[in-house]
Structure formats: C-alpha cells, structure tokens
PDB file of N, CA and C in Angstrom:
ATOM      1  N   MET A  10     214.631 -20.901  30.864  1.00 55.00           N
ATOM      2  CA  MET A  10     216.122 -20.494  31.438  1.00 55.00           C
ATOM      3  C   MET A  10     217.324 -20.888  30.452  1.00 55.00           C
ATOM      4  N   SER A  11     218.017 -20.101  30.723  1.00 58.00           N
ATOM      5  CA  SER A  11     219.274 -20.614  29.775  1.00 58.00           C
ATOM      6  C   SER A  11     220.020 -21.744  30.395  1.00 58.00           C
ATOM      7  N   SER A  12     221.058 -22.149  29.721  1.00 61.00           N
ATOM      8  CA  SER A  12     221.977 -22.910  30.622  1.00 61.00           C
ATOM      9  C   SER A  12     222.985 -22.609  31.184  1.00 61.00           C
ATOM     10  N   ASP A  13     223.011 -20.966  31.533  1.00 68.00           N
ATOM     11  CA  ASP A  13     224.068 -20.421  32.622  1.00 68.00           C
ATOM     12  C   ASP A  13     222.877 -20.363  33.670  1.00 68.00           C
ATOM     13  N   SER A  14     221.757 -20.657  33.611  1.00 68.00           N
ATOM     14  CA  SER A  14     220.876 -20.630  34.966  1.00 68.00           C
ATOM     15  C   SER A  14     221.063 -22.194  35.456  1.00 68.00           C
ATOM     16  N   GLN A  15     221.300 -22.973  34.745  1.00 71.00           N
ATOM     17  CA  GLN A  15     221.603 -24.209  35.234  1.00 71.00           C
ATOM     18  C   GLN A  15     222.915 -24.535  36.242  1.00 71.00           C
ATOM     19  N   ASN A  16     223.852 -23.453  35.879  1.00 88.00           N
ATOM     20  CA  ASN A  16     225.174 -23.503  36.481  1.00 88.00           C
ATOM     21  C   ASN A  16     224.733 -22.730  37.537  1.00 88.00           C
ATOM     22  N   LEU A  17     224.082 -22.159  38.192  1.00 93.00           N
ATOM     23  CA  LEU A  17     223.530 -21.396  39.320  1.00 93.00           C
ATOM     24  C   LEU A  17     224.086 -22.215  40.746  1.00 93.00           C
ATOM     25  N   SER A  18     224.510 -21.515  41.606  1.00 95.00           N
ATOM     26  CA  SER A  18     224.532 -22.293  42.887  1.00 95.00           C
ATOM     27  C   SER A  18     223.055 -22.424  43.595  1.00 95.00           C
ATOM     28  N   PHE A  19     222.876 -23.192  44.535  1.00 96.00           N
ATOM     29  CA  PHE A  19     221.520 -23.128  44.937  1.00 96.00           C
ATOM     30  C   PHE A  19     221.247 -21.527  45.960  1.00 96.00           C
ATOM     31  N   GLU A  20     222.091 -21.348  46.292  1.00 96.00           N
ATOM     32  CA  GLU A  20     222.142 -19.881  47.042  1.00 96.00           C
ATOM     33  C   GLU A  20     221.883 -18.785  45.925  1.00 96.00           C
ATOM     34  N   GLU A  21     222.549 -18.746  44.726  1.00 97.00           N
ATOM     35  CA  GLU A  21     222.312 -17.761  43.517  1.00 97.00           C
ATOM     36  C   GLU A  21     221.237 -17.814  43.233  1.00 97.00           C
ATOM     37  N   ALA A  22     220.357 -19.095  42.930  1.00 97.00           N
ATOM     38  CA  ALA A  22     219.268 -19.390  42.505  1.00 97.00           C
ATOM     39  C   ALA A  22     218.309 -18.677  43.502  1.00 97.00           C
ATOM     40  N   ILE A  23     218.397 -18.974  44.782  1.00 97.00           N
ATOM     41  CA  ILE A  23     217.535 -18.638  46.061  1.00 97.00           C
ATOM     42  C   ILE A  23     217.498 -17.004  45.737  1.00 97.00           C
ATOM     43  N   GLU A  24     218.594 -16.359  45.554  1.00 97.00           N
ATOM     44  CA  GLU A  24     218.635 -14.746  45.786  1.00 97.00           C
ATOM     45  C   GLU A  24     218.020 -14.416  44.446  1.00 97.00           C
ATOM     46  N   LYS A  25     217.974 -15.227  43.479  1.00 97.00           N
ATOM     47  CA  LYS A  25     217.203 -14.540  42.315  1.00 97.00           C
ATOM     48  C   LYS A  25     215.674 -14.604  42.192  1.00 97.00           C
ATOM     49  N   LEU A  26     215.231 -15.830  42.919  1.00 97.00           N
ATOM     50  CA  LEU A  26     213.901 -15.805  43.186  1.00 97.00           C
ATOM     51  C   LEU A  26     213.338 -14.741  44.423  1.00 97.00           C
ATOM     52  N   GLU A  27     214.103 -14.426  44.961  1.00 97.00           N
ATOM     53  CA  GLU A  27     214.038 -13.255  46.089  1.00 97.00           C
ATOM     54  C   GLU A  27     213.640 -12.148  45.144  1.00 97.00           C
ATOM     55  N   ASN A  28     214.406 -12.001  44.517  1.00 97.00           N
ATOM     56  CA  ASN A  28     214.420 -10.607  43.487  1.00 97.00           C
ATOM     57  C   ASN A  28     213.211 -10.610  42.796  1.00 97.00           C
ATOM     58  N   ILE A  29     212.866 -11.881  42.414  1.00 97.00           N
ATOM     59  CA  ILE A  29     211.935 -11.859  41.247  1.00 97.00           C
ATOM     60  C   ILE A  29     210.609 -11.762  42.327  1.00 97.00           C
ATOM     61  N   LEU A  30     210.482 -12.224  43.616  1.00 97.00           N
ATOM     62  CA  LEU A  30     209.319 -12.000  44.380  1.00 97.00           C
ATOM     63  C   LEU A  30     209.126 -10.855  44.873  1.00 97.00           C
ATOM     64  N   LYS A  31     210.024  -9.808  44.893  1.00 96.00           N
ATOM     65  CA  LYS A  31     210.243  -8.442  45.144  1.00 96.00           C
ATOM     66  C   LYS A  31     209.394  -7.781  44.119  1.00 96.00           C
ATOM     67  N   LYS A  32     209.989  -7.936  42.795  1.00 96.00           N
ATOM     68  CA  LYS A  32     208.913  -7.297  41.389  1.00 96.00           C
ATOM     69  C   LYS A  32     207.649  -7.714  41.345  1.00 96.00           C
ATOM     70  N   LEU A  33     207.515  -9.082  41.810  1.00 95.00           N
ATOM     71  CA  LEU A  33     205.888  -9.329  41.645  1.00 95.00           C
ATOM     72  C   LEU A  33     205.169  -8.678  42.655  1.00 95.00           C
ATOM     73  N   GLU A  34     205.734  -8.531  43.691  1.00 95.00           N
ATOM     74  CA  GLU A  34     204.882  -7.850  44.875  1.00 95.00           C
ATOM     75  C   GLU A  34     204.647  -6.457  44.516  1.00 95.00           C
ATOM     76  N   SER A  35     205.508  -5.988  43.415  1.00 94.00           N
ATOM     77  CA  SER A  35     205.201  -4.412  43.466  1.00 94.00           C
ATOM     78  C   SER A  35     203.815  -3.916  42.544  1.00 94.00           C
ATOM     79  N   GLU A  36     203.440  -3.093  42.860  1.00 92.00           N
ATOM     80  CA  GLU A  36     202.241  -2.770  41.913  1.00 92.00           C
ATOM     81  C   GLU A  36     202.601  -1.751  40.930  1.00 92.00           C
ATOM     82  N   GLU A  37     204.040  -1.719  40.774  1.00 95.00           N
ATOM     83  CA  GLU A  37     204.440  -0.893  39.302  1.00 95.00           C
ATOM     84  C   GLU A  37     204.999  -1.843  38.407  1.00 95.00           C
ATOM     85  N   THR A  38     204.816  -3.355  38.367  1.00 94.00           N
ATOM     86  CA  THR A  38     205.189  -4.150  37.713  1.00 94.00           C
ATOM     87  C   THR A  38     204.106  -4.563  36.734  1.00 94.00           C
ATOM     88  N   PRO A  39     204.360  -4.134  35.367  1.00 96.00           N
ATOM     89  CA  PRO A  39     203.112  -4.596  34.288  1.00 96.00           C
ATOM     90  C   PRO A  39     203.103  -5.931  34.279  1.00 96.00           C
ATOM     91  N   LEU A  40     201.698  -6.158  33.592  1.00 96.00           N
ATOM     92  CA  LEU A  40     201.494  -7.600  33.600  1.00 96.00           C
ATOM     93  C   LEU A  40     202.347  -8.475  32.866  1.00 96.00           C
ATOM     94  N   ASP A  41     202.491  -7.755  31.504  1.00 96.00           N
ATOM     95  CA  ASP A  41     203.713  -8.631  30.716  1.00 96.00           C
ATOM     96  C   ASP A  41     204.758  -8.815  31.638  1.00 96.00           C
ATOM     97  N   GLN A  42     205.292  -8.177  32.076  1.00 97.00           N
ATOM     98  CA  GLN A  42     206.860  -8.335  32.959  1.00 97.00           C
ATOM     99  C   GLN A  42     206.348  -9.526  34.177  1.00 97.00           C
ATOM    100  N   MET A  43     205.250  -9.738  34.479  1.00 96.00           N
ATOM    101  CA  MET A  43     204.924 -10.441  35.958  1.00 96.00           C
ATOM    102  C   MET A  43     204.941 -11.711  35.408  1.00 96.00           C
ATOM    103  N   ILE A  44     204.335 -12.001  34.088  1.00 97.00           N
ATOM    104  CA  ILE A  44     204.090 -13.350  33.544  1.00 97.00           C
ATOM    105  C   ILE A  44     205.432 -13.463  33.448  1.00 97.00           C
ATOM    106  N   ASP A  45     206.391 -13.094  32.677  1.00 98.00           N
ATOM    107  CA  ASP A  45     207.949 -13.333  32.136  1.00 98.00           C
ATOM    108  C   ASP A  45     208.481 -13.629  33.697  1.00 98.00           C
ATOM    109  N   LEU A  46     207.980 -12.942  34.404  1.00 98.00           N
ATOM    110  CA  LEU A  46     209.002 -13.308  36.054  1.00 98.00           C
ATOM    111  C   LEU A  46     208.388 -14.342  36.438  1.00 98.00           C
ATOM    112  N   TYR A  47     207.361 -14.506  36.727  1.00 97.00           N
ATOM    113  CA  TYR A  47     206.796 -16.156  36.930  1.00 97.00           C
ATOM    114  C   TYR A  47     206.976 -17.233  36.313  1.00 97.00           C
ATOM    115  N   GLU A  48     207.452 -17.095  34.844  1.00 98.00           N
ATOM    116  CA  GLU A  48     208.244 -18.145  34.290  1.00 98.00           C
ATOM    117  C   GLU A  48     209.401 -18.261  34.541  1.00 98.00           C
ATOM    118  N   LYS A  49     210.066 -17.272  34.820  1.00 97.00           N
ATOM    119  CA  LYS A  49     211.610 -17.494  35.451  1.00 97.00           C
ATOM    120  C   LYS A  49     211.549 -18.078  36.707  1.00 97.00           C
ATOM    121  N   ALA A  50     210.896 -17.552  37.575  1.00 97.00           N
ATOM    122  CA  ALA A  50     210.588 -18.034  38.972  1.00 97.00           C
ATOM    123  C   ALA A  50     210.743 -19.521  38.976  1.00 97.00           C
ATOM    124  N   ASN A  51     209.691 -19.888  38.228  1.00 97.00           N
ATOM    125  CA  ASN A  51     209.102 -21.396  38.186  1.00 97.00           C
ATOM    126  C   ASN A  51     210.525 -21.920  37.706  1.00 97.00           C
ATOM    127  N   ALA A  52     211.221 -21.642  36.650  1.00 96.00           N
ATOM    128  CA  ALA A  52     212.563 -22.405  35.993  1.00 96.00           C
ATOM    129  C   ALA A  52     213.507 -22.386  37.219  1.00 96.00           C
ATOM    130  N   LEU A  53     213.484 -21.630  38.062  1.00 97.00           N
ATOM    131  CA  LEU A  53     214.433 -21.433  39.167  1.00 97.00           C
ATOM    132  C   LEU A  53     214.151 -22.128  40.224  1.00 97.00           C
ATOM    133  N   THR A  54     212.846 -22.427  40.511  1.00 97.00           N
ATOM    134  CA  THR A  54     212.121 -23.259  41.594  1.00 97.00           C
ATOM    135  C   THR A  54     212.898 -24.530  40.982  1.00 97.00           C
ATOM    136  N   LYS A  55     212.648 -25.072  39.619  1.00 97.00           N
ATOM    137  CA  LYS A  55     212.815 -26.351  39.159  1.00 97.00           C
ATOM    138  C   LYS A  55     214.247 -26.591  39.603  1.00 97.00           C
ATOM    139  N   ILE A  56     215.143 -25.650  39.168  1.00 96.00           N
ATOM    140  CA  ILE A  56     216.616 -25.759  39.445  1.00 96.00           C
ATOM    141  C   ILE A  56     216.697 -26.152  41.150  1.00 96.00           C
ATOM    142  N   CYS A  57     216.130 -25.554  41.986  1.00 97.00           N
ATOM    143  CA  CYS A  57     216.387 -25.417  43.543  1.00 97.00           C
ATOM    144  C   CYS A  57     216.274 -26.757  43.616  1.00 97.00           C
ATOM    145  N   LYS A  58     215.144 -27.628  43.246  1.00 97.00           N
ATOM    146  CA  LYS A  58     214.359 -28.611  43.394  1.00 97.00           C
ATOM    147  C   LYS A  58     215.391 -30.050  43.053  1.00 97.00           C
ATOM    148  N   GLU A  59     216.040 -29.807  42.047  1.00 96.00           N
ATOM    149  CA  GLU A  59     216.910 -30.498  41.534  1.00 96.00           C
ATOM    150  C   GLU A  59     218.482 -30.535  42.254  1.00 96.00           C
ATOM    151  N   LYS A  60     218.743 -29.253  42.733  1.00 96.00           N
ATOM    152  CA  LYS A  60     219.713 -29.306  43.413  1.00 96.00           C
ATOM    153  C   LYS A  60     219.810 -29.948  44.999  1.00 96.00           C
ATOM    154  N   LEU A  61     218.503 -29.898  45.692  1.00 96.00           N
ATOM    155  CA  LEU A  61     218.194 -30.205  46.757  1.00 96.00           C
ATOM    156  C   LEU A  61     218.076 -31.889  46.717  1.00 96.00           C
ATOM    157  N   THR A  62     217.614 -32.300  45.562  1.00 96.00           N
ATOM    158  CA  THR A  62     217.289 -33.767  45.390  1.00 96.00           C
ATOM    159  C   THR A  62     218.764 -34.387  45.306  1.00 96.00           C
ATOM    160  N   ALA A  63     219.747 -33.751  44.751  1.00 94.00           N
ATOM    161  CA  ALA A  63     221.079 -34.339  44.263  1.00 94.00           C
ATOM    162  C   ALA A  63     221.763 -34.034  45.974  1.00 94.00           C
ATOM    163  N   ALA A  64     221.668 -33.302  46.572  1.00 93.00           N
ATOM    164  CA  ALA A  64     221.975 -32.906  47.886  1.00 93.00           C
ATOM    165  C   ALA A  64     221.781 -34.168  48.738  1.00 93.00           C
ATOM    166  N   ASP A  65     220.234 -34.599  48.802  1.00 92.00           N
ATOM    167  CA  ASP A  65     219.735 -35.457  49.614  1.00 92.00           C
ATOM    168  C   ASP A  65     220.522 -36.502  49.201  1.00 92.00           C
ATOM    169  N   GLN A  66     220.611 -36.829  48.121  1.00 87.00           N
ATOM    170  CA  GLN A  66     221.057 -38.353  47.199  1.00 87.00           C
ATOM    171  C   GLN A  66     222.788 -38.097  47.937  1.00 87.00           C
ATOM    172  N   ARG A  67     223.617 -37.590  47.681  1.00 86.00           N
ATOM    173  CA  ARG A  67     224.787 -37.343  48.360  1.00 86.00           C
ATOM    174  C   ARG A  67     224.702 -37.494  49.495  1.00 86.00           C
ATOM    175  N   MET A  68     224.282 -37.135  50.435  1.00 84.00           N
ATOM    176  CA  MET A  68     223.727 -37.214  51.878  1.00 84.00           C
ATOM    177  C   MET A  68     223.577 -38.683  52.285  1.00 84.00           C
ATOM    178  N   THR A  69     222.775 -39.363  51.540  1.00 80.00           N
ATOM    179  CA  THR A  69     222.056 -40.688  51.717  1.00 80.00           C
ATOM    180  C   THR A  69     223.546 -41.422  51.419  1.00 80.00           C
ATOM    181  N   GLN A  70     224.195 -41.150  50.724  1.00 78.00           N
ATOM    182  CA  GLN A  70     225.633 -41.788  50.134  1.00 78.00           C
ATOM    183  C   GLN A  70     226.519 -41.887  50.993  1.00 78.00           C
ATOM    184  N   LEU A  71     226.676 -40.582  51.556  1.00 78.00           N
ATOM    185  CA  LEU A  71     227.683 -40.252  52.729  1.00 78.00           C
ATOM    186  C   LEU A  71     227.420 -41.335  53.691  1.00 78.00           C
ATOM    187  N   ILE A  72     225.906 -41.341  54.064  1.00 79.00           N
ATOM    188  CA  ILE A  72     225.827 -42.153  55.781  1.00 79.00           C
ATOM    189  C   ILE A  72     225.647 -43.411  55.370  1.00 79.00           C
ATOM    190  N   LYS A  73     225.865 -44.203  54.123  1.00 72.00           N
ATOM    191  CA  LYS A  73     226.049 -45.455  53.917  1.00 72.00           C
ATOM    192  C   LYS A  73     227.039 -46.037  54.884  1.00 72.00           C
ATOM    193  N   ASP A  74     227.004 -47.238  55.692  1.00 61.00           N
ATOM    194  CA  ASP A  74     228.240 -47.727  56.405  1.00 61.00           C
ATOM    195  C   ASP A  74     228.736 -48.862  55.436  1.00 61.00           C
ATOM    196  N   GLN A  75     229.864 -49.303  55.787  1.00 53.00           N
ATOM    197  CA  GLN A  75     230.712 -50.453  54.831  1.00 53.00           C
ATOM    198  C   GLN A  75     229.759 -51.242  54.523  1.00 53.00           C
ATOM    199  N   ASN A  76     228.878 -51.945  54.864  1.00 58.00           N
ATOM    200  CA  ASN A  76     227.970 -52.936  54.540  1.00 58.00           C
ATOM    201  C   ASN A  76     226.913 -52.757  53.847  1.00 58.00           C
ATOM    202  N   ASN A  77     227.019 -51.586  53.192  1.00 69.00           N
ATOM    203  CA  ASN A  77     225.782 -50.974  52.172  1.00 69.00           C
ATOM    204  C   ASN A  77     224.542 -50.767  52.808  1.00 69.00           C
ATOM    205  N   ASN A  78     224.554 -50.529  54.433  1.00 69.00           N
ATOM    206  CA  ASN A  78     223.158 -50.600  55.104  1.00 69.00           C
ATOM    207  C   ASN A  78     223.336 -49.095  55.244  1.00 69.00           C
ATOM    208  N   LEU A  79     221.878 -48.545  55.431  1.00 59.00           N
ATOM    209  CA  LEU A  79     221.662 -47.095  55.649  1.00 59.00           C
ATOM    210  C   LEU A  79     221.860 -47.029  57.181  1.00 59.00           C
ATOM    211  N   SER A  80     222.341 -46.092  57.676  1.00 57.00           N
ATOM    212  CA  SER A  80     222.105 -46.185  58.954  1.00 57.00           C
ATOM    213  C   SER A  80     221.183 -45.202  59.514  1.00 57.00           C
ATOM    214  N   GLU A  81     220.628 -45.502  60.218  1.00 50.00           N
ATOM    215  CA  GLU A  81     219.147 -44.507  60.764  1.00 50.00           C
ATOM    216  C   GLU A  81     219.553 -43.500  61.879  1.00 50.00           C
ATOM    217  N   GLU A  82     220.658 -43.555  61.922  1.00 48.00           N
ATOM    218  CA  GLU A  82     221.163 -42.219  63.021  1.00 48.00           C
ATOM    219  C   GLU A  82     221.211 -40.760  62.494  1.00 48.00           C
TER     220      GLU A  82
END
C-alpha cells in the first residue's frame, strides 16, 4: 500500500475494505484481480488495527488520574 493509504482515516479505510469485499464476492472478478484485492484488503486491515491500537492508547491516557493510576471506571 502506498504512503497515501497510511494517511487514511479509520472510516475511509473501512469504506475501502467494504468496497473490496463487494468486488471479492462478485463472480465477475477475475482471479488475478481477486489476489490483488486481497493484498490491498490485508494492508487496509493492518492500517485499521494500528489506528484502533493508537485510539486505545489515547483513551487509556485520558482516563489516567492525577496520580498516574488507571481508573477502573
């Protein structure tokens, strides 16, 4: 995937994944194109996972109290 793909928002990456899935489900899509689409989907999935991990880390940071203890709430 290009560096432009790294700059996608989570929502944009999910939308691209949904479009790829539609193409992969089509009986009209040739095998070579399916393989290419599968590779792109894997790269987009990796981007989504990285963005979710970053969001989780940010949320963890936000719920820390003044004593640097995590809140269990």
